[in-house]
CSV table of C-alpha atoms in Angstrom, one decimal:
chain,number,residue,atom,x,y,z
A,1,MET,CA,124.6,123.4,104.4
A,2,GLN,CA,120.4,123.7,104.7
A,3,ALA,CA,117.6,122.2,103.4
A,4,VAL,CA,113.7,122.7,103.7
A,5,VAL,CA,111.7,119.2,104.6
A,6,LEU,CA,108.1,119.6,103.1
A,7,ALA,CA,106.3,117.0,105.0
A,8,GLY,CA,102.8,118.5,105.3
A,9,GLY,CA,101.1,116.5,102.9
A,10,ARG,CA,97.5,114.4,103.3
A,11,GLY,CA,98.6,111.5,101.0
A,12,THR,CA,94.7,110.8,100.3
A,13,ARG,CA,96.0,109.0,96.9
A,14,LEU,CA,98.0,106.7,99.4
A,15,TYR,CA,94.5,105.8,101.2
A,16,PRO,CA,93.5,103.4,103.3
A,17,LEU,CA,97.7,103.3,104.1
A,18,THR,CA,97.2,106.7,105.4
A,19,ARG,CA,93.9,106.8,106.8
A,20,SER,CA,96.0,106.6,110.7
A,21,THR,CA,99.5,107.5,109.6
A,22,PRO,CA,100.9,111.0,107.8
A,23,LYS,CA,102.2,110.2,104.5
A,24,PRO,CA,105.9,110.7,105.4
A,25,LEU,CA,105.7,107.8,108.1
A,26,VAL,CA,104.7,105.4,106.0
A,27,THR,CA,107.2,102.7,106.1
A,28,LEU,CA,109.5,101.7,103.1
A,29,PHE,CA,111.9,98.3,104.6
A,30,ASP,CA,110.9,99.2,108.1
A,31,ARG,CA,111.8,102.4,108.1
A,32,PRO,CA,109.3,105.6,107.3
A,33,VAL,CA,110.1,107.0,104.3
A,34,LEU,CA,110.6,110.3,105.8
A,35,ASP,CA,114.0,108.6,107.6
A,36,HIS,CA,115.3,107.9,104.2
A,37,THR,CA,114.9,111.5,103.4
A,38,LEU,CA,116.8,112.6,106.5
A,39,SER,CA,119.5,109.6,105.7
A,40,LEU,CA,120.2,111.3,102.5
A,41,LEU,CA,120.5,114.8,103.7
A,42,LYS,CA,123.1,113.9,106.2
A,43,ARG,CA,125.3,111.5,103.8
A,44,HIS,CA,125.4,114.4,101.8
A,45,GLY,CA,126.6,117.0,104.6
A,46,ILE,CA,123.0,118.6,105.1
A,47,ASP,CA,122.5,118.7,108.5
A,48,ASN,CA,120.4,122.3,108.9
A,49,ILE,CA,116.7,121.4,108.4
A,50,GLY,CA,113.7,123.4,108.3
A,51,MET,CA,110.4,120.9,108.7
A,52,THR,CA,107.0,122.0,106.9
A,53,VAL,CA,104.1,119.8,109.4
A,54,SER,CA,100.3,120.1,108.7
A,55,TYR,CA,98.8,117.2,108.8
A,56,GLN,CA,99.3,115.1,112.0
A,57,ALA,CA,101.9,117.5,112.6
A,58,GLU,CA,102.4,116.0,116.1
A,59,ARG,CA,103.3,112.5,114.7
A,60,ILE,CA,105.7,113.9,112.7
A,61,ILE,CA,107.4,115.9,115.4
A,62,GLU,CA,107.6,113.5,118.1
A,63,HIS,CA,109.2,111.0,115.8
A,64,CYS,CA,111.9,113.3,114.3
A,65,GLY,CA,112.8,115.8,117.3
A,66,SER,CA,115.3,117.9,117.2
A,67,GLY,CA,117.2,115.7,114.7
A,68,GLU,CA,119.8,113.7,117.3
A,69,ARG,CA,119.1,110.7,115.6
A,70,TRP,CA,120.9,111.9,112.2
A,71,ASN,CA,123.4,114.3,114.0
A,72,ALA,CA,121.3,116.8,112.6
A,73,CYS,CA,119.1,120.3,113.5
A,74,ILE,CA,115.5,120.3,112.8
A,75,GLU,CA,113.4,123.2,113.3
A,76,TYR,CA,109.7,122.9,112.4
A,77,SER,CA,106.8,125.4,110.8
A,78,LEU,CA,103.3,124.2,111.6
A,79,GLU,CA,100.7,125.4,108.9
A,80,GLU,CA,97.4,126.1,110.4
A,81,SER,CA,96.2,126.7,106.9
A,82,PRO,CA,97.8,126.1,103.4
A,83,LEU,CA,100.5,128.0,102.6
A,84,GLY,CA,101.2,126.3,99.4
A,85,THR,CA,104.6,124.3,98.4
A,86,ALA,CA,106.8,127.9,97.6
A,87,GLY,CA,104.7,129.5,101.0
A,88,SER,CA,105.7,127.3,102.9
A,89,LEU,CA,109.2,128.2,102.7
A,90,LYS,CA,108.7,131.8,104.0
A,91,PRO,CA,108.9,131.1,107.8
A,92,PHE,CA,112.2,130.5,107.2
A,93,GLN,CA,113.5,133.1,105.6
A,94,GLU,CA,115.5,134.4,108.7
A,95,LYS,CA,117.3,130.9,109.2
A,96,LEU,CA,118.2,130.5,105.3
A,97,THR,CA,120.9,132.6,104.8
A,98,ASP,CA,123.4,130.2,102.1
A,99,THR,CA,122.0,128.0,99.2
A,100,PHE,CA,119.6,125.2,100.4
A,101,ILE,CA,117.8,122.6,99.3
A,102,VAL,CA,114.4,121.9,99.4
A,103,VAL,CA,112.8,118.1,99.4
A,104,SER,CA,109.2,116.2,99.6
A,105,GLY,CA,109.0,114.0,102.9
A,106,ASP,CA,107.4,111.3,100.8
A,107,GLY,CA,109.6,111.2,97.8
A,108,VAL,CA,112.3,108.4,98.0
A,109,THR,CA,115.9,108.9,95.8
A,110,ASP,CA,119.2,108.4,96.1
A,111,PHE,CA,120.3,111.2,94.0
A,112,ASP,CA,123.8,112.7,94.5
A,113,LEU,CA,122.9,116.0,95.8
A,114,THR,CA,126.2,116.8,96.6
A,115,GLU,CA,127.1,116.8,92.7
A,116,ALA,CA,124.0,118.9,92.0
A,117,ILE,CA,124.8,121.7,94.4
A,118,ALA,CA,128.0,122.3,93.1
A,119,TRP,CA,126.7,122.1,89.7
A,120,HIS,CA,123.8,124.8,90.9
A,121,LYS,CA,126.5,127.3,92.2
A,122,ALA,CA,128.6,126.8,88.9
A,123,LYS,CA,126.1,127.9,86.6
A,124,GLY,CA,125.4,130.5,89.3
A,125,ALA,CA,121.5,129.9,89.2
A,126,LEU,CA,118.7,131.7,91.3
A,127,SER,CA,117.0,128.3,91.4
A,128,THR,CA,117.8,124.7,89.8
A,129,LEU,CA,115.2,121.6,89.4
A,130,LEU,CA,116.3,118.4,89.6
A,131,LEU,CA,115.1,116.8,86.6
A,132,LYS,CA,114.5,112.9,86.0
A,133,PRO,CA,112.7,111.1,82.8
A,134,VAL,CA,109.7,109.5,83.1
A,135,GLU,CA,107.9,106.8,81.0
A,136,ASP,CA,104.4,108.5,81.6
A,137,PRO,CA,104.4,112.3,82.3
A,138,SER,CA,100.7,113.1,82.8
A,139,GLU,CA,101.4,112.6,86.8
A,140,TYR,CA,104.3,114.9,87.1
A,141,GLY,CA,105.3,118.7,85.9
A,142,ILE,CA,107.6,118.2,82.8
A,143,VAL,CA,110.2,120.4,81.6
A,144,GLU,CA,111.9,121.9,78.8
A,145,THR,CA,115.5,123.0,79.1
A,146,ASP,CA,117.7,124.6,76.3
A,147,ALA,CA,121.3,123.9,75.5
A,148,HIS,CA,122.6,126.4,78.5
A,149,ASP,CA,120.1,123.9,80.7
A,150,ARG,CA,118.0,127.3,81.4
A,151,VAL,CA,114.5,126.4,81.8
A,152,ILE,CA,112.3,127.5,79.0
A,153,ARG,CA,108.9,125.9,79.9
A,154,PHE,CA,106.8,123.5,81.7
A,155,ILE,CA,103.6,122.4,82.6
A,156,GLU,CA,101.9,120.5,85.4
A,157,LYS,CA,100.7,117.0,85.1
A,158,PRO,CA,99.7,117.2,80.9
A,159,GLN,CA,97.1,115.5,79.0
A,160,PRO,CA,98.2,113.5,76.7
A,161,SER,CA,98.1,116.3,73.4
A,162,GLU,CA,99.8,118.8,75.9
A,163,ALA,CA,102.9,116.6,76.7
A,164,PHE,CA,106.4,118.4,75.2
A,165,SER,CA,108.5,116.6,76.8
A,166,THR,CA,108.8,113.3,79.0
A,167,VAL,CA,111.4,115.0,81.6
A,168,ALA,CA,109.6,115.3,84.9
A,169,ASN,CA,110.1,117.7,87.0
A,170,THR,CA,111.3,115.9,90.9
A,171,GLY,CA,109.8,118.5,93.0
A,172,ILE,CA,113.7,119.0,94.5
A,173,TYR,CA,114.9,122.3,94.1
A,174,ILE,CA,118.4,124.5,95.1
A,175,PHE,CA,118.0,127.5,95.6
A,176,GLU,CA,119.7,131.2,96.7
A,177,PRO,CA,118.3,132.6,99.8
A,178,GLU,CA,117.0,135.6,97.7
A,179,ILE,CA,114.4,133.3,96.1
A,180,LEU,CA,112.3,134.1,99.6
A,181,ASP,CA,112.2,137.7,98.1
A,182,PHE,CA,109.7,136.2,95.5
A,183,ILE,CA,107.7,134.7,98.1
A,184,PRO,CA,104.9,136.8,99.1
A,185,ASN,CA,103.8,136.3,102.8
A,186,ASP,CA,100.7,134.6,104.2
A,187,ARG,CA,99.0,133.6,101.8
A,188,PRO,CA,98.9,130.3,99.1
A,189,PHE,CA,102.2,130.4,96.6
A,190,ASP,CA,103.0,127.3,94.7
A,191,PHE,CA,106.5,126.5,92.9
A,192,SER,CA,104.9,125.6,90.0
A,193,ARG,CA,101.8,127.7,89.6
A,194,ASN,CA,103.5,130.8,91.0
A,195,LEU,CA,106.7,131.0,91.5
A,196,PHE,CA,107.9,129.5,88.5
A,197,PRO,CA,106.0,131.3,85.9
A,198,SER,CA,107.3,134.6,87.6
A,199,LEU,CA,111.0,133.8,87.3
A,200,LEU,CA,110.3,132.8,83.5
A,201,SER,CA,108.3,136.2,82.8
A,202,GLN,CA,110.9,137.9,84.4
A,203,ASP,CA,114.1,136.1,82.7
A,204,TYR,CA,115.5,135.1,86.0
A,205,GLY,CA,117.8,132.0,86.3
A,206,LEU,CA,115.7,128.8,86.1
A,207,TYR,CA,117.5,125.8,85.4
A,208,GLY,CA,117.2,122.3,85.3
A,209,LYS,CA,119.2,119.5,85.9
A,210,PRO,CA,119.2,116.1,84.6
A,211,MET,CA,119.9,113.7,87.2
A,212,ASP,CA,121.2,110.1,87.5
A,213,GLY,CA,120.2,107.7,90.2
A,214,TYR,CA,116.6,106.5,91.3
A,215,TRP,CA,113.7,108.9,92.2
A,216,CYS,CA,110.0,108.1,93.0
A,217,ASP,CA,107.2,109.7,94.1
A,218,ILE,CA,105.3,107.8,96.3
A,219,GLY,CA,102.1,109.2,94.8
A,220,ASN,CA,99.6,106.3,95.0
A,221,LEU,CA,99.6,102.3,96.4
A,222,SER,CA,100.8,101.2,92.6
A,223,SER,CA,104.2,103.4,93.2
A,224,TYR,CA,104.4,102.5,97.0
A,225,ARG,CA,104.7,99.2,95.9
A,226,GLN,CA,107.4,99.3,92.7
A,227,VAL,CA,109.6,101.2,94.6
A,228,HIS,CA,109.9,98.6,97.5
A,229,PHE,CA,110.7,95.7,94.2
A,230,ASP,CA,112.8,98.4,92.4
A,231,ALA,CA,115.3,98.5,95.6
A,232,LEU,CA,115.2,94.6,95.8
A,233,MET,CA,116.4,94.5,92.2
A,234,GLY,CA,119.1,97.1,93.1
A,235,ARG,CA,117.6,100.4,91.3
A,236,LEU,CA,117.4,102.1,94.3
A,237,ASN,CA,120.2,102.6,96.9
A,238,LEU,CA,119.3,102.0,100.2
A,239,PRO,CA,121.8,101.7,103.4
A,240,TRP,CA,120.6,98.5,104.2
A,241,GLY,CA,122.3,97.8,107.2
A,242,PHE,CA,123.2,94.3,106.3
A,243,GLY,CA,124.1,92.5,103.3
A,244,PRO,CA,121.9,90.0,101.0
A,245,SER,CA,123.5,86.5,99.5
A,246,ASP,CA,124.3,86.1,96.2
A,247,ASN,CA,120.5,86.1,94.9
A,248,GLY,CA,119.3,89.2,96.6
A,249,VAL,CA,117.7,87.5,99.3
A,250,TRP,CA,118.2,90.2,102.9
A,251,ILE,CA,117.7,88.6,105.6
A,252,HIS,CA,118.1,90.2,108.9
A,253,PRO,CA,120.6,88.4,111.6
A,254,GLU,CA,117.7,88.7,114.0
A,255,ALA,CA,114.9,87.1,111.8
A,256,GLU,CA,114.1,83.5,112.0
A,257,VAL,CA,113.6,81.3,109.1
A,258,SER,CA,113.2,78.1,108.9
A,259,ASN,CA,116.0,75.5,107.3
A,260,GLU,CA,112.7,74.1,105.7
A,261,ALA,CA,110.9,77.1,104.0
A,262,ARG,CA,111.6,77.9,100.4
A,263,ILE,CA,113.1,81.5,99.3
A,264,ASP,CA,113.3,82.9,96.1
A,265,GLY,CA,114.8,85.9,96.0
A,266,PRO,CA,114.8,88.9,95.8
A,267,ILE,CA,113.7,89.4,99.1
A,268,TYR,CA,113.6,90.9,102.2
A,269,VAL,CA,113.3,89.7,105.7
A,270,GLY,CA,113.2,92.3,108.8
A,271,ARG,CA,114.3,92.1,112.0
A,272,GLY,CA,112.6,89.8,114.4
A,273,ALA,CA,110.7,88.3,111.7
A,274,SER,CA,109.7,84.4,111.7
A,275,VAL,CA,109.1,82.2,108.8
A,276,GLY,CA,107.4,78.5,109.6
A,277,ARG,CA,108.1,75.6,108.1
A,278,GLY,CA,107.7,74.7,104.6
A,279,ALA,CA,106.5,78.0,104.1
A,280,SER,CA,107.4,79.8,100.5
A,281,LEU,CA,108.7,83.3,100.2
A,282,GLY,CA,108.0,84.0,96.5
A,283,ARG,CA,109.9,87.1,94.3
A,284,PHE,CA,109.6,90.6,95.8
A,285,THR,CA,108.5,90.0,99.3
A,286,VAL,CA,109.2,91.9,102.1
A,287,LEU,CA,108.2,90.8,105.8
A,288,GLY,CA,108.1,94.1,108.2
A,289,GLU,CA,110.3,93.6,111.6
A,290,ASN,CA,108.7,91.0,114.3
A,291,SER,CA,105.9,89.7,111.8
A,292,GLN,CA,105.3,86.0,111.5
A,293,VAL,CA,104.8,83.5,108.2
A,294,HIS,CA,103.3,80.5,109.8
A,295,ASP,CA,103.8,76.5,108.4
A,296,HIS,CA,103.4,76.2,104.7
A,297,ALA,CA,102.0,79.7,104.1
A,298,ILE,CA,102.9,81.2,100.4
A,299,LEU,CA,103.6,84.4,99.8
A,300,SER,CA,104.6,86.3,96.8
A,301,ALA,CA,105.1,89.8,95.3
A,302,SER,CA,103.4,91.0,98.7
A,303,ILE,CA,104.6,93.6,101.5
A,304,VAL,CA,104.0,92.6,104.7
A,305,GLY,CA,104.0,95.3,107.9
A,306,SER,CA,105.4,94.8,111.0
A,307,GLN,CA,104.0,92.8,113.9
A,308,ALA,CA,101.5,91.2,111.0
A,309,THR,CA,100.6,87.6,111.2
A,310,ILE,CA,100.2,85.5,107.9
A,311,GLY,CA,98.2,82.2,108.9
A,312,ALA,CA,99.5,78.7,108.2
A,313,GLN,CA,98.5,77.2,104.2
A,314,SER,CA,97.5,81.0,103.6
A,315,ARG,CA,98.1,82.0,100.0
A,316,LEU,CA,99.4,85.8,99.2
A,317,HIS,CA,100.0,87.1,95.7
A,318,GLY,CA,99.9,91.0,95.2
A,319,CYS,CA,99.2,92.3,98.2
A,320,VAL,CA,99.9,94.9,101.0
A,321,ILE,CA,99.6,93.6,104.6
A,322,GLY,CA,99.5,96.4,107.0
A,323,ARG,CA,101.1,96.4,110.4
A,324,GLN,CA,99.3,93.9,113.0
A,325,ALA,CA,97.2,92.6,110.6
A,326,GLN,CA,96.2,89.2,110.4
A,327,VAL,CA,95.7,86.8,107.5
A,328,GLU,CA,93.5,83.7,108.9
A,329,PRO,CA,95.0,80.1,108.1
A,330,SER,CA,94.3,78.7,104.7
A,331,GLU,CA,93.0,82.1,103.7
A,332,GLN,CA,93.7,82.7,99.7
A,333,ILE,CA,94.2,86.6,99.0
A,334,GLN,CA,95.7,88.6,95.9
A,335,TRP,CA,95.9,92.4,94.9
A,336,SER,CA,94.3,93.5,98.0
A,337,LEU,CA,95.6,96.4,101.0
A,338,LEU,CA,94.2,94.5,104.2
A,339,LEU,CA,94.5,96.3,107.3
A,340,HIS,CA,93.6,95.2,110.8
A,341,ASP,CA,90.3,96.1,110.2
A,342,LEU,CA,89.7,97.0,106.8
A,343,GLU,CA,90.7,95.1,102.8
A,344,HIS,CA,90.9,97.2,100.0
A,345,PRO,CA,91.6,96.1,96.6
A,346,LEU,CA,94.4,97.3,95.0
A,347,SER,CA,95.0,97.1,91.0
A,348,PRO,CA,96.7,93.8,89.2
A,349,GLU,CA,99.9,95.1,88.0
A,350,LEU,CA,103.0,93.6,86.5
A,351,ILE,CA,106.1,94.2,88.3
A,352,ALA,CA,108.0,97.0,86.7
A,353,ALA,CA,110.9,94.7,84.8
């Protein structure tokens, strides 16, 4: 089974988290988001993968290599200039000889792709959009289907007065190889702006499949935080590799947590992380691998990157602490993104219950 992973975006809305890291390599529980995507594909028997790259392409290629880590084969297409979401498929035309799936390298999902592909084939569809209801449709393309699951209209990021649906296009597509004949060579061509309107106008088989399971487009810092919290609450099925206690406390066997530390789950403590005496890890705290939380520090609803240091008696709430960043002893920070040389405010938000 074949797939194309779109991994060329700059991630400007995730800045400054993406200032020196391409968006697909931003970490989620000590693994790049892209790794979670590739692992999902492999679990569903999809191991022949084309990947589009552009921004910091060399970083992504170096990280993924030929795909051996996933027992997969990965080939790359480097976009010297933007080709658009659909146009980026064209370089793979000779290799895409059977039904294939297109996924974003910076989204997170646990969809049953095997079931979706079987549904697509049973419909005899040329193209299938995987759909998911959302609370706020203004950030997504929204879709309406008829009683036979055929797409009859859609609009990209509607104004409130334009929103005819709350069913979002997840940006995950299943195509037959003939779809590539609709995509021109060497010029930008987009799924939502170009390809899908063309298919609708010519009455080709454009279907929409509602999906169970979890999906999140990590489009901004708020969604980046929320996907961590959703996973801790069990809404997202991730292969953690080690199990929680009864109260949702995920502590890697190679982490060191003082018996005098206070733990209030759900939390995650990664490999090699350490938590000192009297420290308090409140709900929705995430500690990356080899991070250090010193004595009597208090953390809640905060994500701490790998090799970061949280000083003694400091207090953090609602923060994202970058890789190798340092919080000084007794410092108090809330609703901030802290990198090793930069502090950036975050919007105070309630964790979606």
